XYZ file of C-alpha atoms in Angstrom:
677
model
C -11.258 5.077 -27.583
C -13.510 3.882 -24.145
C -11.389 3.782 -20.140
C -12.423 0.251 -20.352
C -10.563 -0.726 -23.531
C -7.455 -2.680 -23.048
C -4.088 -0.337 -23.849
C -2.734 -3.408 -26.098
C -4.265 -2.723 -29.825
C -5.942 0.721 -28.526
C -2.840 2.928 -28.051
C -0.529 2.914 -30.576
C 2.801 1.913 -30.246
C 1.677 -0.611 -27.616
C 1.678 -4.124 -28.990
C 1.640 -7.327 -26.568
C 5.198 -7.164 -25.224
C 4.953 -3.482 -24.198
C 1.442 -4.327 -22.986
C 3.281 -7.003 -20.724
C 5.554 -4.380 -19.326
C 2.843 -1.818 -18.698
C 1.185 -4.540 -16.544
C 4.041 -4.965 -13.933
C 3.159 -1.321 -13.276
C -0.710 -1.940 -12.633
C -1.196 -0.304 -16.410
C -4.278 -2.615 -18.271
C -6.694 -0.372 -19.250
C -6.939 3.193 -20.867
C -8.044 4.121 -17.853
C -4.910 2.996 -15.830
C -2.669 4.618 -18.076
C -4.877 8.050 -17.552
C -4.610 7.707 -13.835
C -0.896 6.410 -13.490
C -0.120 10.077 -12.665
C 3.817 11.594 -12.652
C 4.931 11.494 -9.201
C 7.219 15.039 -9.931
C 7.878 17.318 -12.348
C 10.920 19.071 -14.271
C 10.727 22.433 -14.302
C 12.020 23.099 -18.174
C 10.933 26.880 -18.181
C 14.009 29.382 -19.909
C 15.287 31.795 -17.336
C 17.812 34.642 -17.854
C 21.502 33.071 -17.240
C 21.793 35.717 -14.493
C 19.015 34.496 -12.654
C 20.683 30.818 -12.522
C 22.308 29.373 -9.208
C 24.932 26.915 -9.209
C 23.991 23.338 -9.592
C 20.348 24.485 -10.285
C 18.740 22.254 -12.637
C 18.153 24.761 -15.884
C 16.924 24.543 -19.721
C 19.360 26.265 -21.880
C 17.998 27.399 -25.629
C 21.000 28.536 -28.169
C 22.337 28.185 -31.377
C 24.880 25.194 -31.616
C 28.237 27.180 -32.483
C 31.099 23.908 -32.426
C 30.757 20.803 -34.178
C 29.906 17.873 -31.079
C 33.047 15.705 -30.308
C 33.041 12.500 -27.894
C 36.114 11.577 -25.981
C 36.351 8.073 -24.575
C 38.191 7.345 -21.116
C 38.163 3.934 -19.309
C 35.042 2.770 -19.750
C 33.259 6.177 -19.641
C 33.081 8.913 -22.116
C 32.289 12.494 -22.865
C 30.345 14.463 -25.570
C 31.275 18.341 -26.005
C 30.247 21.248 -27.497
C 29.196 24.611 -27.454
C 26.319 26.773 -28.042
C 25.228 30.264 -27.962
C 22.971 32.082 -25.312
C 22.018 35.363 -24.716
C 25.184 36.054 -26.846
C 27.710 34.012 -24.425
C 29.553 30.698 -25.656
C 28.169 28.023 -23.189
C 30.191 24.723 -22.749
C 28.125 21.622 -22.765
C 28.914 17.936 -21.887
C 27.131 15.247 -21.758
C 28.752 12.023 -19.973
C 27.838 8.447 -21.591
C 25.699 9.645 -24.090
C 27.544 9.649 -27.399
C 24.437 8.437 -29.357
C 23.379 12.283 -28.999
C 26.281 13.636 -31.487
C 23.809 12.759 -33.778
C 21.305 15.423 -32.600
C 23.984 18.185 -32.600
C 23.635 19.903 -35.809
C 26.252 22.856 -36.092
C 24.208 26.117 -36.763
C 20.716 24.653 -35.722
C 19.134 25.707 -32.282
C 18.514 23.212 -29.337
C 17.319 23.177 -25.639
C 19.307 21.018 -23.422
C 18.203 20.414 -19.883
C 21.228 20.078 -16.996
C 22.843 21.270 -14.150
C 24.129 24.723 -14.506
C 27.867 25.229 -13.323
C 28.236 29.151 -12.201
C 31.732 29.078 -11.702
C 32.528 27.572 -15.302
C 29.064 29.418 -16.840
C 28.994 25.632 -18.325
C 26.404 22.987 -18.297
C 26.462 19.087 -17.749
C 23.490 17.774 -19.962
C 20.930 15.672 -18.596
C 19.254 15.607 -21.996
C 18.133 17.048 -25.170
C 14.403 18.251 -25.127
C 11.870 18.723 -27.661
C 10.315 21.642 -29.147
C 8.059 23.165 -26.759
C 9.802 21.759 -23.570
C 10.452 25.498 -22.982
C 6.554 26.007 -22.003
C 6.946 25.071 -18.459
C 6.852 21.626 -16.900
C 7.835 17.868 -17.932
C 6.465 15.225 -16.110
C 8.446 12.447 -14.724
C 6.185 8.904 -14.455
C 7.429 6.136 -12.304
C 8.546 3.303 -14.961
C 10.716 0.535 -15.504
C 13.305 -0.864 -18.177
C 10.910 -1.783 -20.781
C 9.353 1.993 -20.913
C 10.920 5.195 -21.535
C 9.832 8.265 -19.988
C 9.639 10.000 -23.564
C 7.379 6.854 -24.159
C 4.896 7.687 -21.273
C 4.519 11.235 -22.719
C 4.042 10.187 -26.174
C 1.099 7.462 -25.269
C -0.648 10.018 -22.430
C -0.835 12.850 -25.239
C -1.928 10.445 -27.499
C -4.914 9.121 -25.059
C -5.860 12.906 -24.134
C -5.895 13.745 -28.028
C -8.959 11.600 -28.167
C -12.205 12.456 -26.938
C -11.807 9.534 -23.967
C -11.908 12.367 -21.224
C -15.626 13.043 -21.599
C -15.642 9.613 -20.110
C -14.066 10.559 -16.978
C -17.062 10.861 -14.097
C -17.403 12.989 -11.469
C -16.986 11.303 -7.952
C -17.341 14.203 -5.754
C -20.679 15.612 -4.345
C -21.148 19.103 -5.627
C -21.260 20.562 -2.558
C -17.766 19.461 -1.609
C -16.272 20.952 -4.760
C -18.268 24.135 -4.236
C -17.188 24.128 -0.244
C -13.957 23.326 -1.027
C -13.380 25.163 -4.274
C -11.809 21.817 -6.148
C -11.178 21.428 -9.851
C -13.285 19.524 -11.589
C -12.244 15.758 -12.093
C -11.656 15.973 -16.020
C -9.903 18.832 -16.034
C -7.528 17.534 -13.173
C -6.713 14.791 -14.701
C -5.585 16.479 -17.752
C -3.622 19.253 -15.556
C -1.990 15.855 -13.447
C -0.178 15.229 -16.624
C 0.314 18.501 -18.530
C -0.413 21.461 -16.485
C 0.708 25.207 -17.835
C 2.445 26.384 -14.656
C 3.278 25.209 -10.934
C -0.128 27.196 -9.823
C -2.587 25.045 -12.167
C -0.668 21.862 -11.190
C -1.238 22.762 -7.482
C -4.888 22.868 -8.090
C -5.163 19.714 -9.788
C -2.839 17.797 -7.283
C -5.408 19.190 -4.489
C -8.058 17.799 -5.768
C -7.046 14.103 -6.522
C -5.368 13.796 -3.382
C -8.894 15.261 -1.681
C -10.528 12.631 -3.735
C -8.253 9.771 -2.954
C -8.485 10.416 1.269
C -12.823 10.735 0.678
C -12.874 7.587 -0.896
C -10.930 6.348 1.286
C -12.445 7.483 4.271
C -16.091 6.376 2.914
C -14.883 3.012 2.641
C -13.676 3.650 6.399
C -16.786 4.833 7.699
C -18.707 2.099 5.604
C -16.815 -0.617 8.017
C -17.842 1.521 11.186
C -21.264 1.522 10.161
C -21.563 -1.775 9.679
C -19.457 -2.573 12.582
C -21.056 -0.489 15.271
C -24.866 0.121 13.823
C -26.153 -3.076 11.850
C -23.630 -5.576 13.728
C -24.997 -7.046 17.035
C -22.404 -7.286 19.354
C -22.427 -9.263 22.178
C -24.032 -8.194 25.151
C -21.957 -9.332 28.290
C -23.796 -8.357 32.081
C -20.593 -9.140 33.841
C -20.559 -9.073 37.438
C -19.371 -5.886 39.117
C -18.649 -6.862 42.172
C -16.555 -9.640 41.459
C -14.134 -7.082 39.185
C -13.802 -4.429 41.971
C -13.043 -7.209 44.024
C -10.445 -8.009 41.651
C -8.998 -4.364 41.548
C -9.247 -3.219 45.149
C -7.144 -6.336 45.796
C -4.316 -5.738 43.601
C -1.011 -4.791 45.073
C -1.289 -1.446 43.297
C -3.674 1.337 42.127
C -4.607 2.075 39.174
C -3.486 5.429 37.469
C -6.505 7.529 36.322
C -6.255 7.055 32.736
C -6.150 3.089 33.418
C -9.586 3.700 35.340
C -10.695 5.875 32.252
C -9.823 3.436 29.617
C -11.359 0.053 31.345
C -14.615 1.815 32.276
C -14.773 2.689 28.340
C -13.995 -0.913 27.387
C -16.235 -2.516 30.377
C -19.111 0.075 29.062
C -18.667 -1.115 25.205
C -18.598 -4.842 26.519
C -21.625 -4.371 28.619
C -23.596 -2.916 26.041
C -25.850 -4.483 22.421
C -23.267 -2.627 20.638
C -19.827 -4.717 18.902
C -17.066 -3.177 20.628
C -13.889 -2.549 18.331
C -11.406 -0.680 20.104
C -7.801 -0.004 20.013
C -5.869 0.425 22.897
C -3.045 2.253 22.826
C -0.381 2.347 26.146
C 3.534 3.395 25.824
C 5.665 0.593 27.017
C 4.804 -0.299 30.675
C 1.780 2.065 30.820
C 0.300 -0.721 32.447
C -2.478 -2.630 29.482
C -2.120 -6.040 30.811
C -3.693 -4.904 33.391
C -6.597 -4.082 31.399
C -6.815 -6.574 29.379
C -7.048 -9.221 32.257
C -9.832 -7.190 34.031
C -11.888 -7.503 30.741
C -11.134 -11.284 30.358
C -12.097 -11.379 34.224
C -15.333 -9.701 33.354
C -16.080 -11.701 30.607
C -15.869 -14.560 32.247
C -18.305 -13.474 34.905
C -21.147 -12.854 32.363
C -20.270 -16.545 31.068
C -18.220 -15.777 28.079
C -14.714 -17.355 26.622
C -11.555 -14.444 25.982
C -9.013 -15.575 23.303
C -5.578 -12.873 23.645
C -3.371 -13.489 20.355
C -0.003 -12.311 20.765
C 2.765 -12.329 17.679
C 5.257 -14.366 19.732
C 5.796 -17.148 21.530
C 7.802 -15.212 24.122
C 4.929 -12.737 24.371
C 2.214 -14.833 24.453
C 4.321 -16.815 27.115
C 4.839 -13.837 28.985
C 0.845 -12.876 28.975
C -0.339 -16.275 29.803
C 2.166 -16.455 33.056
C 0.718 -12.623 34.398
C -2.798 -13.859 33.221
C -2.682 -17.755 35.454
C -0.912 -16.139 38.776
C -3.527 -13.279 38.479
C -6.824 -15.063 37.235
C -6.189 -18.374 38.382
C -6.531 -18.056 41.812
C -10.027 -16.435 41.665
C -11.496 -19.247 39.108
C -10.629 -18.332 35.858
C -9.685 -21.477 34.118
C -6.518 -20.408 31.527
C -4.391 -22.179 29.166
C -1.780 -21.214 26.122
C -1.485 -22.793 22.796
C 1.369 -22.266 20.264
C 3.163 -24.105 17.501
C 5.567 -25.439 19.827
C 2.971 -26.920 22.483
C 3.031 -30.635 22.697
C 0.470 -32.951 20.927
C -0.986 -34.554 24.244
C -1.130 -31.090 25.609
C -2.579 -29.789 22.569
C -5.286 -32.233 22.572
C -6.560 -31.720 26.331
C -6.753 -28.198 25.821
C -8.724 -27.875 22.418
C -11.499 -30.934 24.085
C -11.751 -28.125 27.458
C -11.858 -25.293 25.097
C -14.970 -26.735 23.226
C -16.705 -28.008 25.954
C -16.309 -24.607 27.779
C -13.691 -25.526 30.573
C -11.203 -22.989 29.411
C -12.460 -19.276 29.936
C -9.307 -18.053 28.742
C -6.759 -19.405 25.753
C -3.628 -17.305 25.168
C -1.141 -17.869 22.233
C 0.098 -17.274 18.784
C -1.253 -17.394 15.248
C -1.741 -21.529 16.570
C -5.319 -19.753 17.794
C -6.681 -19.639 14.364
C -6.469 -23.145 13.593
C -9.296 -25.105 11.934
C -9.533 -27.457 15.070
C -9.496 -24.772 17.352
C -13.105 -24.448 18.311
C -14.771 -22.484 21.288
C -18.080 -22.938 23.301
C -18.586 -19.419 23.515
C -16.154 -16.945 22.649
C -17.048 -13.188 23.474
C -13.993 -11.177 23.620
C -11.275 -11.073 21.366
C -7.599 -9.388 22.581
C -4.416 -8.621 19.599
C -1.651 -7.406 20.815
C 0.579 -5.655 18.427
C -2.442 -5.798 16.165
C -0.119 -4.148 13.542
C 1.850 -7.451 13.448
C -0.946 -9.643 12.350
C -2.115 -9.704 8.776
C -5.672 -8.942 8.059
C -6.468 -12.447 7.243
C -5.282 -13.499 10.510
C -7.259 -11.038 12.291
C -10.287 -11.557 10.546
C -10.081 -15.371 11.224
C -9.475 -15.164 14.980
C -12.924 -13.253 15.002
C -15.019 -15.797 12.953
C -14.096 -18.212 15.752
C -17.087 -16.974 17.699
C -20.548 -15.043 16.722
C -19.449 -11.737 16.227
C -17.042 -11.339 19.451
C -16.168 -7.945 20.926
C -12.838 -6.770 19.886
C -10.279 -5.008 21.802
C -6.797 -4.625 20.250
C -3.689 -3.496 22.121
C -0.532 -2.096 21.216
C 2.284 -1.125 23.080
C 3.678 0.954 19.759
C 2.549 4.477 19.908
C 0.443 5.067 16.607
C 0.914 8.399 15.722
C -2.915 10.171 15.403
C -2.069 10.206 11.404
C -1.928 6.512 11.255
C -4.748 5.801 14.140
C -7.457 7.536 12.342
C -5.931 6.180 8.901
C -5.518 2.184 9.365
C -7.815 1.950 12.667
C -10.370 4.467 11.751
C -12.969 2.082 12.228
C -12.140 1.429 16.006
C -12.535 3.875 18.696
C -9.305 4.543 20.687
C -8.547 4.567 23.909
C -5.042 5.871 25.277
C -3.295 5.267 28.329
C -1.429 8.518 28.495
C -0.050 8.041 32.179
C 2.508 6.071 33.654
C 2.248 3.961 36.771
C 3.672 5.631 39.930
C 7.412 4.936 40.632
C 8.353 4.049 36.844
C 11.791 5.817 36.231
C 12.663 7.122 32.818
C 15.525 5.827 30.950
C 18.934 7.571 30.724
C 19.613 7.398 27.146
C 23.240 8.095 25.438
C 24.598 7.655 21.855
C 28.267 6.522 21.387
C 30.675 5.484 18.744
C 31.599 2.038 17.930
C 34.923 2.754 19.121
C 33.746 3.657 22.546
C 32.493 0.295 23.083
C 35.599 -1.174 25.225
C 34.987 1.987 27.804
C 31.102 0.867 27.668
C 31.225 -2.734 28.583
C 33.980 -1.628 31.680
C 31.202 0.637 32.496
C 28.611 -2.328 32.845
C 31.082 -4.167 34.370
C 30.051 -1.852 37.348
C 26.650 -2.581 36.672
C 26.404 -6.410 37.270
C 28.640 -6.321 40.279
C 26.093 -4.014 41.986
C 23.730 -7.079 41.034
C 22.224 -5.618 37.884
C 21.433 -7.630 34.865
C 21.513 -6.198 30.943
C 20.355 -6.881 27.229
C 22.922 -6.540 24.710
C 21.039 -6.498 21.186
C 22.195 -7.146 17.383
C 20.082 -6.658 14.394
C 21.452 -9.740 12.470
C 21.880 -13.876 13.827
C 24.197 -14.692 11.454
C 27.151 -13.287 9.843
C 26.024 -11.623 6.494
C 28.410 -10.262 3.659
C 25.928 -7.674 2.206
C 25.715 -5.825 5.671
C 28.571 -4.788 7.660
C 26.946 -5.254 11.261
C 27.916 -6.979 14.457
C 25.999 -10.297 14.489
C 24.347 -11.827 16.984
C 26.777 -15.006 17.292
C 30.016 -13.053 17.204
C 28.672 -10.810 19.691
C 28.043 -13.202 22.257
C 31.486 -14.541 21.855
C 33.006 -11.212 22.432
C 30.786 -10.288 25.138
C 32.310 -14.533 26.823
C 35.809 -13.071 25.848
C 35.440 -9.908 27.298
C 34.062 -10.351 30.488
C 35.301 -13.811 31.269
C 34.449 -15.280 34.838
C 33.241 -11.825 35.766
C 29.571 -12.103 34.329
C 27.190 -14.862 32.965
C 26.069 -14.261 29.459
C 23.364 -16.069 27.320
C 22.346 -16.242 23.724
C 18.703 -15.657 22.727
C 17.682 -15.533 18.967
C 14.581 -16.191 16.690
C 16.046 -19.530 15.121
C 16.413 -21.360 18.695
C 13.463 -24.000 19.269
C 10.705 -23.127 21.405
C 12.018 -24.948 24.390
C 15.530 -23.490 24.366
C 14.074 -19.567 24.059
C 11.856 -20.502 27.456
C 15.213 -22.284 29.197
C 17.197 -19.136 28.567
C 14.365 -16.938 29.395
C 14.283 -18.700 32.697
C 17.308 -18.648 33.270
C 17.847 -14.736 32.704
C 14.442 -13.759 34.430
C 15.997 -16.103 38.037
C 19.159 -14.365 37.529
C 21.386 -17.543 36.504
C 22.803 -15.395 33.738
C 23.880 -11.664 34.089
C 23.940 -10.905 30.336
C 21.598 -11.776 27.545
C 22.792 -11.104 24.105
C 20.189 -11.241 21.340
C 18.200 -10.041 18.419
C 14.850 -8.199 18.570
C 12.907 -11.726 19.336
C 13.052 -9.788 23.375
C 11.319 -6.379 21.847
C 8.115 -7.050 23.197
C 6.974 -9.457 26.070
C 10.216 -9.667 28.142
C 10.012 -8.274 32.069
C 12.691 -8.438 34.212
C 12.939 -5.734 36.840
C 16.388 -6.540 37.463
C 17.616 -5.650 33.832
C 18.711 -2.241 34.272
C 21.234 -1.936 30.831
C 19.731 -1.923 27.249
C 22.669 -1.713 24.833
C 21.857 -1.715 21.265
C 24.996 -2.500 18.471
C 24.303 -0.782 15.078
C 21.389 1.069 16.810
C 21.117 3.155 13.579
C 19.794 -0.226 11.694
C 16.589 0.259 13.658
C 13.324 2.880 14.012
C 12.630 4.967 16.401
C 9.648 2.873 17.323
C 11.284 -0.417 17.809
C 14.250 1.365 19.675
C 11.867 2.588 21.790
C 10.050 -0.820 22.424
C 13.503 -2.282 23.149
C 14.435 0.562 25.710
C 11.245 -0.609 27.417
C 12.489 -3.907 28.369
C 14.377 -1.925 31.264
C 13.530 0.520 33.762
C 10.812 -2.135 34.984
C 12.063 -1.660 38.468
C 13.028 0.890 41.311
C 16.535 1.035 39.936
C 18.214 3.836 37.675
C 18.066 2.198 34.183
C 20.491 2.865 31.017
C 19.796 2.424 26.817
C 23.336 2.397 25.121
C 23.172 3.055 21.952
C 26.211 2.071 19.747
C 26.003 3.452 16.334
C 28.034 4.933 13.442
C 25.554 6.070 11.583
C 25.993 7.593 7.802
C 22.964 8.925 6.528
C 21.359 12.294 8.045
C 18.397 10.141 8.865
C 20.220 7.620 10.896
C 22.230 10.434 13.152
C 18.399 12.352 13.567
C 17.019 8.756 15.193
C 19.706 8.671 17.277
C 19.953 12.140 18.806
C 15.819 11.774 19.008
C 16.244 8.969 21.084
C 18.263 10.786 23.598
C 16.214 13.809 23.747
C 12.858 11.928 24.390
C 11.132 8.959 26.320
C 7.277 9.930 24.961
C 6.756 6.837 22.827
C 4.039 9.055 20.711
C 6.452 11.619 20.307
C 9.264 9.002 18.725
C 5.963 7.972 16.799
C 5.167 11.025 14.809
C 9.052 11.368 13.927
C 9.979 7.646 13.151
C 6.462 8.360 10.409
C 8.045 11.361 8.983
C 11.870 10.157 9.223
C 10.783 6.748 7.361
C 7.353 6.221 6.053
C 4.302 4.164 6.915
C 5.471 1.348 5.417
C 8.726 1.117 6.778
C 7.396 1.731 10.132
C 4.867 -1.002 10.136
C 5.541 -2.968 6.930
C 2.591 -2.164 4.973
C 1.402 -5.552 4.062
C 1.306 -6.894 7.569
C -0.363 -3.565 8.716
C -3.215 -3.474 6.420
C -2.286 0.437 5.223
C -3.527 1.614 2.148
C -1.537 2.100 -0.425
C -2.176 6.159 -1.970
C -1.079 7.221 -5.463
C -1.431 11.096 -4.778
C -2.058 11.724 -1.050
C 0.552 11.496 1.809
C -1.096 11.042 4.603
C 1.779 12.755 6.914
C 2.023 15.630 4.571
C -1.622 16.008 3.694
C -2.480 15.046 7.747
C -5.212 18.012 7.768
C -6.654 17.284 4.533
C -7.167 13.513 5.686
C -8.706 14.915 8.451
C -11.228 16.910 6.639
C -12.128 14.362 4.044
C -12.369 12.294 7.654
C -15.222 14.138 9.257
C -16.579 14.883 5.586
C -17.332 11.168 5.216
C -18.661 10.654 8.651
C -21.324 13.546 8.201
C -22.335 12.146 5.154
C -22.492 8.417 6.628
C -24.766 10.027 9.423
C -27.966 11.123 6.678
C -30.185 8.269 6.429
C -29.593 5.897 3.246
C -27.591 8.911 1.887
C -26.683 6.901 -1.501
C -30.501 7.433 -2.357
C -30.337 11.517 -2.303
C -30.137 12.739 -5.594
C -27.047 15.250 -4.638
C -25.193 11.811 -4.185
C -25.431 10.140 -7.495
C -22.437 11.547 -8.375
C -20.264 8.903 -6.561
C -19.394 6.614 -9.279
C -21.265 2.919 -9.546
C -17.506 1.347 -8.879
C -17.576 3.677 -5.078
C -21.223 2.754 -3.901
C -20.285 -0.922 -4.565
C -17.292 -0.812 -2.566
C -19.191 1.163 0.170
C -22.628 -0.578 0.485
C -20.694 -3.806 2.028
C -17.446 -4.809 0.350
C -14.892 -5.478 3.340
C -11.937 -3.221 2.983
C -8.483 -4.938 3.363
């Protein structure tokens, strides 16, 4: 049997039907099967009765002293019998597994795995183990309805009983194995499935985690190496006098953090190396002015800039700010979205191709085939994680290796920054502009909403405005949430003529959204009832209240983004979270939001509570899928792997050195040029 062999026909018991079931789990070859590791183990070792804790999952071994009987009730049934363990008669109950009766033979010995009830000295059985189950660990695999756990164990044992392990090649350099005292790969594979004890399993798991993180970081270093060392960037010798004059004429002074990151960005642009930089900054920290200054610098060097935003509202917000600040000093800008009228679109594309436009701002409309730039030198993506990998790449391909600046107001934990954006240099604005007030956050239950609305009326009477957010647009039978349209109607009914209420959601047409936002910005309306379409890109300094209904349905990062829509003026601002969370995580999120306004602290907590996929959406963010490693729990190991990969990549033609020949051909092929998605 070979690792490359198909499991169908080569592993006894796996025919065409079973093979198709395995394919849904990504298992087609013997190697796939062997590297599909258990995600947990059940401790099936036998302990003395006096050591068992109430509710503990345990294995009992004893002789059967009564016949098994099945009692039926309604749609359920209970199988019960007694077994003699250490001289004690122990009642055993199995629920809804009447077929196990055939395995219960009076006088015979049996191993039962189940949940111990200390008060009754009884066992609620979960399964009957085969002989040998008392040895220690029983592996549990991710599976589906067509493949049972015992089949996984049977197939894995069958493969390991052959000499296939001899074909499992070492992937890590010997120096790393010795340096970190790692288990050999063949031994690790064997002990990931059938460890003799917990210590051996931990050693095997540690080895496979390090391998996974190290190989990933090698790929990241490959991308970084190609981008920064081999890739010739755009060399923009910008006019420092024009840029300095622009900054000196601003109605405010840049913070020290803004000055620092601007210097980093402009230095990259001026150099012959390709800029690949991530700009992180909390809500309201002033990233937009940094982007505008970079676009002005590109203009003075004779290059065009493109800024791509994930929503039309955010794109429009950027365009209004850029045109107001840069058009007056000779920078020609325009906007392009899916709702741009055809005549206007054609004119914009002509001006862009002929070089009359210096800055183009828009949504994914910027990457359509007929959008051609004359001399694109700077590409800026806002809220980068909201775009797919291919969308970001297509924008970059509109120019000749343009400099890349990715911005995000969603503070990314360092854990993710070195994983998802590991190939990028990172600039962080960790200081808020002078005069920016923190937003007071309160969490209340739904029954207190009438009181909150009465308080909101006092804010409206002061001349302030408010957002009221709902997670849904229309009524959903699946989720018992207050939807935006019902909430809008309730608000109109409650306030009557005392406040002007309007509705905004993502299903509205572009012109409708613009009109609703214009009305709110110009204070023609007092309360904007909306979905999360206003999460980013909305700037109304007069808005002092952010009320979020069913707030427990949002992650911490999203709640923080919504909270960032208020507190943009010099008035005291508030965020009111209305929620009756049922889960512990939901309650924790509400409490954490009331304790801190620091987006980076919140993002770390969000990652811990919800995981990477839920924070960003795995498909959109380009997050890698790790099979054994956990980038939150294994962050220290991730850093070690990154440092080792960076050290190796600094060696000249490391892949030609004898000590690194153990990196297998598959790894070498991926490292030596295949772009990593």
